[in-house]
Short mmCIF file of C-alpha atoms and ligand atoms in Angstrom, two decimals:
data_model
loop_
_atom_site.label_atom_id
_atom_site.label_comp_id
_atom_site.label_asym_id
_atom_site.label_seq_id
_atom_site.Cartn_x
_atom_site.Cartn_y
_atom_site.Cartn_z
CA UNK A 1 104.14 99.12 81.16
CA UNK A 2 103.27 100.78 84.30
CA UNK A 3 99.93 100.12 85.84
CA UNK A 4 100.29 102.15 89.07
CA UNK A 5 102.40 105.21 88.41
CA UNK A 6 103.37 107.55 91.14
CA UNK A 7 105.41 110.66 90.59
CA UNK A 8 106.91 113.33 92.95
CA UNK A 9 104.21 112.42 95.62
CA UNK A 10 104.35 114.21 99.07
CA UNK A 11 101.98 113.89 101.92
CA UNK A 12 101.83 116.11 105.09
CA UNK A 13 99.77 115.75 108.13
CA UNK A 14 98.97 118.50 110.73
CA UNK A 15 98.85 117.52 114.34
CA UNK A 16 98.66 120.05 117.11
CA UNK A 17 99.59 122.81 114.84
CA UNK A 18 102.70 121.02 113.77
CA UNK A 19 103.24 119.62 110.09
CA UNK A 20 104.74 116.18 109.72
CA UNK A 21 105.94 115.27 106.27
CA UNK A 22 104.82 111.71 106.05
CA UNK A 23 105.83 111.07 102.45
CA UNK A 24 108.32 113.08 100.39
CA UNK A 25 109.00 112.95 96.64
CA UNK A 26 107.87 109.41 96.14
CA UNK A 27 108.39 107.97 92.62
CA UNK A 28 107.21 104.47 91.87
CA UNK A 29 105.93 102.47 88.92
CA UNK A 30 104.19 99.10 89.46
CA UNK A 31 103.50 96.69 86.62
CA UNK A 32 100.21 95.07 86.26
CA UNK A 33 99.82 91.62 87.82
CA UNK A 34 102.95 91.94 89.83
CA UNK A 35 103.49 91.41 93.69
CA UNK A 36 105.30 94.31 95.32
CA UNK A 37 106.17 94.60 98.97
CA UNK A 38 106.88 97.72 100.93
CA UNK A 39 109.37 97.37 103.78
CA UNK A 40 110.78 100.11 106.20
CA UNK A 41 110.80 101.26 109.72
CA UNK A 42 107.62 102.12 111.66
CA UNK A 43 106.24 105.41 110.67
CA UNK A 44 107.98 105.67 107.41
CA UNK A 45 104.60 106.20 105.53
CA UNK A 46 103.85 102.53 104.23
CA UNK A 47 100.22 102.52 105.31
CA UNK A 48 99.93 106.23 104.21
CA UNK A 49 101.07 105.26 100.70
CA UNK A 50 98.81 102.17 100.72
CA UNK A 51 95.78 104.51 101.51
CA UNK A 52 96.81 107.03 98.89
CA UNK A 53 97.08 104.26 96.20
CA UNK A 54 93.69 102.88 97.34
CA UNK A 55 91.93 106.31 96.95
CA UNK A 56 91.11 106.50 100.69
CA UNK A 57 93.33 109.66 101.18
CA UNK A 58 94.82 112.30 98.88
CA UNK A 59 98.22 113.58 98.68
CA UNK A 60 98.91 117.43 98.54
CA UNK A 61 101.59 117.17 95.77
CA UNK A 62 102.48 114.90 92.97
CA UNK A 63 100.59 112.65 90.60
CA UNK A 64 99.23 109.14 90.91
CA UNK A 65 97.41 107.16 88.35
CA UNK A 66 96.15 103.64 88.72
CA UNK A 67 95.23 102.03 85.49
CA UNK A 68 95.25 105.53 83.88
CA UNK A 69 92.57 106.70 86.16
CA UNK A 70 92.67 108.51 89.66
CA UNK A 71 92.66 106.28 92.61
CA UNK A 72 89.35 107.79 93.76
CA UNK A 73 87.77 106.78 90.46
CA UNK A 74 89.22 103.33 90.79
CA UNK A 75 87.99 103.06 94.36
CA UNK A 76 84.47 104.13 93.36
CA UNK A 77 84.56 101.37 90.62
CA UNK A 78 85.46 98.77 93.29
CA UNK A 79 88.89 97.98 91.90
CA UNK A 80 90.62 97.72 95.15
CA UNK A 81 90.44 94.82 97.77
CA UNK A 82 91.69 95.78 101.19
CA UNK A 83 93.33 93.25 103.65
CA UNK A 84 94.03 94.74 106.98
CA UNK A 85 95.84 93.33 109.99
CA UNK A 86 92.69 91.83 111.21
CA UNK A 87 89.87 91.11 108.77
CA UNK A 88 86.23 92.41 109.45
CA UNK A 89 84.19 89.42 109.39
CA UNK A 90 80.47 89.55 110.20
CA UNK A 91 79.85 87.27 113.25
CA UNK A 92 76.35 86.34 112.05
CA UNK A 93 77.54 85.21 108.57
CA UNK A 94 79.26 81.82 108.06
CA UNK A 95 82.81 81.66 106.39
CA UNK A 96 81.33 81.15 102.98
CA UNK A 97 78.76 84.06 103.49
CA UNK A 98 81.54 86.28 104.62
CA UNK A 99 83.48 85.30 101.58
CA UNK A 100 80.70 86.29 99.20
CA UNK A 101 80.20 89.52 100.92
CA UNK A 102 82.40 91.84 98.89
CA UNK A 103 80.74 90.54 95.68
CA UNK A 104 77.28 91.30 97.07
CA UNK A 105 78.11 94.81 98.35
CA UNK A 106 79.81 95.51 94.95
CA UNK A 107 76.74 94.03 93.30
CA UNK A 108 78.93 91.79 91.20
CA UNK A 109 77.25 88.60 89.94
CA UNK A 110 79.29 85.47 89.02
CA UNK A 111 78.48 86.52 85.40
CA UNK A 112 80.29 89.77 85.87
CA UNK A 113 83.33 88.14 86.68
CA UNK A 114 86.29 87.02 84.42
CA UNK A 115 86.30 83.40 83.49
CA UNK A 116 89.39 82.75 85.41
CA UNK A 117 88.13 84.41 88.54
CA UNK A 118 88.76 82.42 91.75
CA UNK A 119 86.13 80.24 93.05
CA UNK A 120 85.31 81.03 96.76
CA UNK A 121 85.08 77.34 97.82
CA UNK A 122 88.20 76.31 96.00
CA UNK A 123 89.99 79.24 97.67
CA UNK A 124 88.83 78.32 101.03
CA UNK A 125 89.96 74.71 100.35
CA UNK A 126 93.37 76.05 99.20
CA UNK A 127 94.02 77.51 102.68
CA UNK A 128 92.85 74.55 104.57
CA UNK A 129 89.31 75.79 105.41
CA UNK A 130 87.36 73.35 103.35
CA UNK A 131 85.79 71.93 106.50
CA UNK A 132 84.77 75.26 107.84
CA UNK A 133 82.70 76.73 104.93
CA UNK A 134 79.60 76.78 107.37
CA UNK A 135 81.30 77.70 110.46
CA UNK A 136 80.92 81.02 112.21
CA UNK A 137 83.95 83.43 112.78
CA UNK A 138 83.72 82.93 116.51
CA UNK A 139 84.49 79.21 115.91
CA UNK A 140 87.73 80.04 113.99
CA UNK A 141 91.19 80.93 115.40
CA UNK A 142 92.80 84.34 114.51
CA UNK A 143 95.01 82.80 111.88
CA UNK A 144 91.95 81.04 110.25
CA UNK A 145 90.06 84.45 110.26
CA UNK A 146 93.03 86.03 108.53
CA UNK A 147 93.05 83.25 105.93
CA UNK A 148 89.44 84.12 105.20
CA UNK A 149 90.34 87.92 104.99
CA UNK A 150 93.05 87.16 102.48
CA UNK A 151 91.19 84.70 100.14
CA UNK A 152 88.01 86.85 100.28
CA UNK A 153 90.10 89.72 98.73
CA UNK A 154 91.01 87.28 95.84
CA UNK A 155 87.47 86.24 95.34
CA UNK A 156 86.08 89.82 95.49
CA UNK A 157 86.63 90.48 91.74
CA UNK A 158 88.96 93.45 92.62
CA UNK A 159 92.07 93.32 90.32
CA UNK A 160 94.33 95.17 92.91
CA UNK A 161 94.78 93.95 96.50
CA UNK A 162 96.12 96.17 99.12
CA UNK A 163 97.49 94.28 102.17
CA UNK A 164 98.73 96.08 105.22
CA UNK A 165 100.70 93.79 107.41
CA UNK A 166 98.17 91.05 107.10
CA UNK A 167 100.35 88.43 108.87
CA UNK A 168 101.71 90.57 111.76
CA UNK A 169 99.36 89.37 114.43
CA UNK A 170 100.13 85.60 113.81
CA UNK A 171 102.50 83.27 115.29
CA UNK A 172 105.66 82.35 113.37
CA UNK A 173 104.42 79.02 112.07
CA UNK A 174 100.92 80.22 111.12
CA UNK A 175 102.64 83.07 109.27
CA UNK A 176 104.94 80.66 107.39
CA UNK A 177 102.03 78.47 106.30
CA UNK A 178 100.02 81.37 105.18
CA UNK A 179 102.84 82.88 103.26
CA UNK A 180 103.18 79.57 101.11
CA UNK A 181 99.47 79.48 100.65
CA UNK A 182 99.37 83.16 99.53
CA UNK A 183 102.11 82.59 97.12
CA UNK A 184 100.49 79.58 95.60
CA UNK A 185 96.99 81.49 95.10
CA UNK A 186 98.73 84.62 93.77
CA UNK A 187 100.69 82.51 91.20
CA UNK A 188 97.46 80.94 90.15
CA UNK A 189 95.36 84.32 90.07
CA UNK A 190 97.88 87.09 89.21
CA UNK A 191 96.40 90.12 90.66
CA UNK A 192 98.30 93.27 91.47
CA UNK A 193 99.22 92.99 95.11
CA UNK A 194 100.81 95.74 97.26
CA UNK A 195 101.95 94.00 100.43
CA UNK A 196 103.26 95.97 103.44
CA UNK A 197 105.41 93.88 105.90
CA UNK A 198 108.15 94.24 108.43
CA UNK A 199 109.50 90.66 107.70
CA UNK A 200 112.34 90.55 105.10
CA UNK A 201 112.17 86.83 104.41
CA UNK A 202 108.38 87.27 103.66
CA UNK A 203 109.13 90.07 101.37
CA UNK A 204 111.66 88.20 99.40
CA UNK A 205 109.63 85.07 99.26
CA UNK A 206 106.40 86.59 97.99
CA UNK A 207 107.47 89.61 95.78
CA UNK A 208 108.59 90.46 92.28
CA UNK A 209 109.90 93.73 93.71
CA UNK A 210 110.71 95.02 97.31
CA UNK A 211 110.30 98.66 97.92
CA UNK A 212 112.59 99.83 100.68
CA UNK A 213 111.45 102.93 102.56
CA UNK A 214 113.25 105.21 104.98
CA UNK A 215 111.57 107.56 107.44
CA UNK A 216 111.40 111.13 108.36
CA UNK A 217 110.19 112.07 105.78
CA UNK A 218 109.11 108.75 104.23
CA UNK A 219 110.92 108.25 101.00
CA UNK A 220 111.71 105.30 98.76
CA UNK A 221 115.38 104.49 99.23
CA UNK A 222 115.68 101.56 96.97
CA UNK A 223 113.55 99.09 94.82
CA UNK A 224 114.88 95.63 94.61
CA UNK A 225 113.89 93.21 91.73
CA UNK A 226 113.68 89.68 93.18
CA UNK A 227 114.63 87.46 90.24
CA UNK A 228 113.75 84.03 91.88
CA UNK A 229 112.11 81.40 89.78
CA UNK A 230 108.36 80.85 90.01
CA UNK A 231 106.60 78.98 91.10
CA UNK A 232 108.25 79.50 94.37
CA UNK A 233 108.28 76.28 96.26
CA UNK A 234 109.04 76.09 100.04
CA UNK A 235 112.52 74.83 99.23
CA UNK A 236 113.62 78.07 97.69
CA UNK A 237 113.98 79.53 101.25
CA UNK A 238 116.95 77.25 101.79
CA UNK A 239 118.71 78.37 98.61
CA UNK A 240 121.78 80.57 98.52
CA UNK A 241 120.10 83.03 96.10
CA UNK A 242 117.23 83.60 98.49
CA UNK A 243 119.72 84.06 101.38
CA UNK A 244 121.64 86.69 99.31
CA UNK A 245 118.47 88.75 98.77
CA UNK A 246 117.63 88.53 102.61
CA UNK A 247 121.12 89.78 103.35
CA UNK A 248 121.02 92.56 100.81
CA UNK A 249 117.64 93.78 102.05
CA UNK A 250 118.74 93.71 105.70
CA UNK A 251 121.84 95.73 104.84
CA UNK A 252 119.81 98.28 102.80
CA UNK A 253 117.39 98.70 105.82
CA UNK A 254 120.16 98.99 108.39
CA UNK A 255 121.93 101.68 106.24
CA UNK A 256 118.74 103.67 106.47
CA UNK A 257 118.46 103.18 110.20
CA UNK A 258 122.11 104.24 110.73
CA UNK A 259 121.82 107.23 108.32
N1 ATP B 301 95.78 110.44 109.97
C1 ATP B 301 96.98 110.90 110.47
N2 ATP B 301 96.97 112.11 111.06
C2 ATP B 301 98.36 112.47 111.51
N3 ATP B 301 99.42 111.93 111.19
C3 ATP B 301 99.34 110.80 110.65
C4 ATP B 301 98.14 110.12 110.12
N4 ATP B 301 98.30 108.95 109.56
C5 ATP B 301 99.79 108.74 109.65
N5 ATP B 301 100.40 109.89 110.23
C6 ATP B 301 101.78 110.09 110.45
O1 ATP B 301 102.43 109.80 109.26
C7 ATP B 301 103.52 109.08 109.43
C8 ATP B 301 103.42 107.81 108.63
O2 ATP B 301 102.62 107.01 109.20
P1 ATP B 301 102.12 105.47 108.54
O3 ATP B 301 101.07 105.02 109.34
O4 ATP B 301 101.94 105.60 107.19
O5 ATP B 301 103.52 104.74 108.88
P2 ATP B 301 103.77 103.10 108.64
O6 ATP B 301 105.09 103.03 107.85
O7 ATP B 301 102.67 102.32 108.14
O8 ATP B 301 104.14 102.60 110.13
P3 ATP B 301 103.88 101.24 110.73
O9 ATP B 301 105.07 100.27 110.34
O10 ATP B 301 104.03 101.52 112.17
O11 ATP B 301 102.47 100.81 110.43
C9 ATP B 301 103.77 108.93 110.92
O12 ATP B 301 104.69 109.93 111.37
C10 ATP B 301 102.45 109.03 111.44
O13 ATP B 301 102.45 109.61 112.66
MG1 MG B 302 101.37 100.97 108.97
#
């Protein structure tokens, strides 16, 4: 069953009197509770597609439904949690107060939330921030702030999380640690996650499906199902199956570059 269904979607921008076709004839179905990554060259329309799914931007052509409704209705109903490259944390609020912010803004009380909804303190502990609940953002490193941004989305009560290159500003080791933490949290709280990345390993490790995009205009060139067992332990990265997926995705991306 498709939760997010996109059919024949096209998006154009006009700049200095010239039209750019950012997305062309995009068809895609995403199942509820799945983890889907978008990967593709810079400018192929990944962020644009994410914004359209999240109801922040409209396409000129084609249809998109999220949970049977329009993205704008879903957005108005606070069904999306956004995780950008650098999270917006309020400097005068502690980590825990920042964590509770989306729920306060959305006027969701604990009782509105599903039984199995993530607990903010447990989530912060799961990403190694248990000792920083009452710290202020300026006392955190960039990677720690990014962790807050990610787990805050899980605690927001929103069933769909849209993450646009959340790890791109981090060093390699921090990125790896966060990737393992994210997969563990997601496997516990199966929200629908749309994750944009430039990193092939990250896409394979995290996802149920990887959507490969090509540019000018942005199209979906391939959707690869990642049939690796879950839960995904760190060891999986060393397995031949994992390596095969990485090679396959790299080849698909290269074809698109050379085309
Ligand atoms: N608001 C806008 N106005 C005009 N053109 C835009 C706008 N947003 C995006 N574009 C154009 O649409 C195309 C797709 O941009 P988008 O940001 O979606 O790419 P992307 O795949 O996210 O790239 P990156 O990997 O660099 O983040 C680009 O050609 C970009 O210049
Ligand atoms: Mg982008």
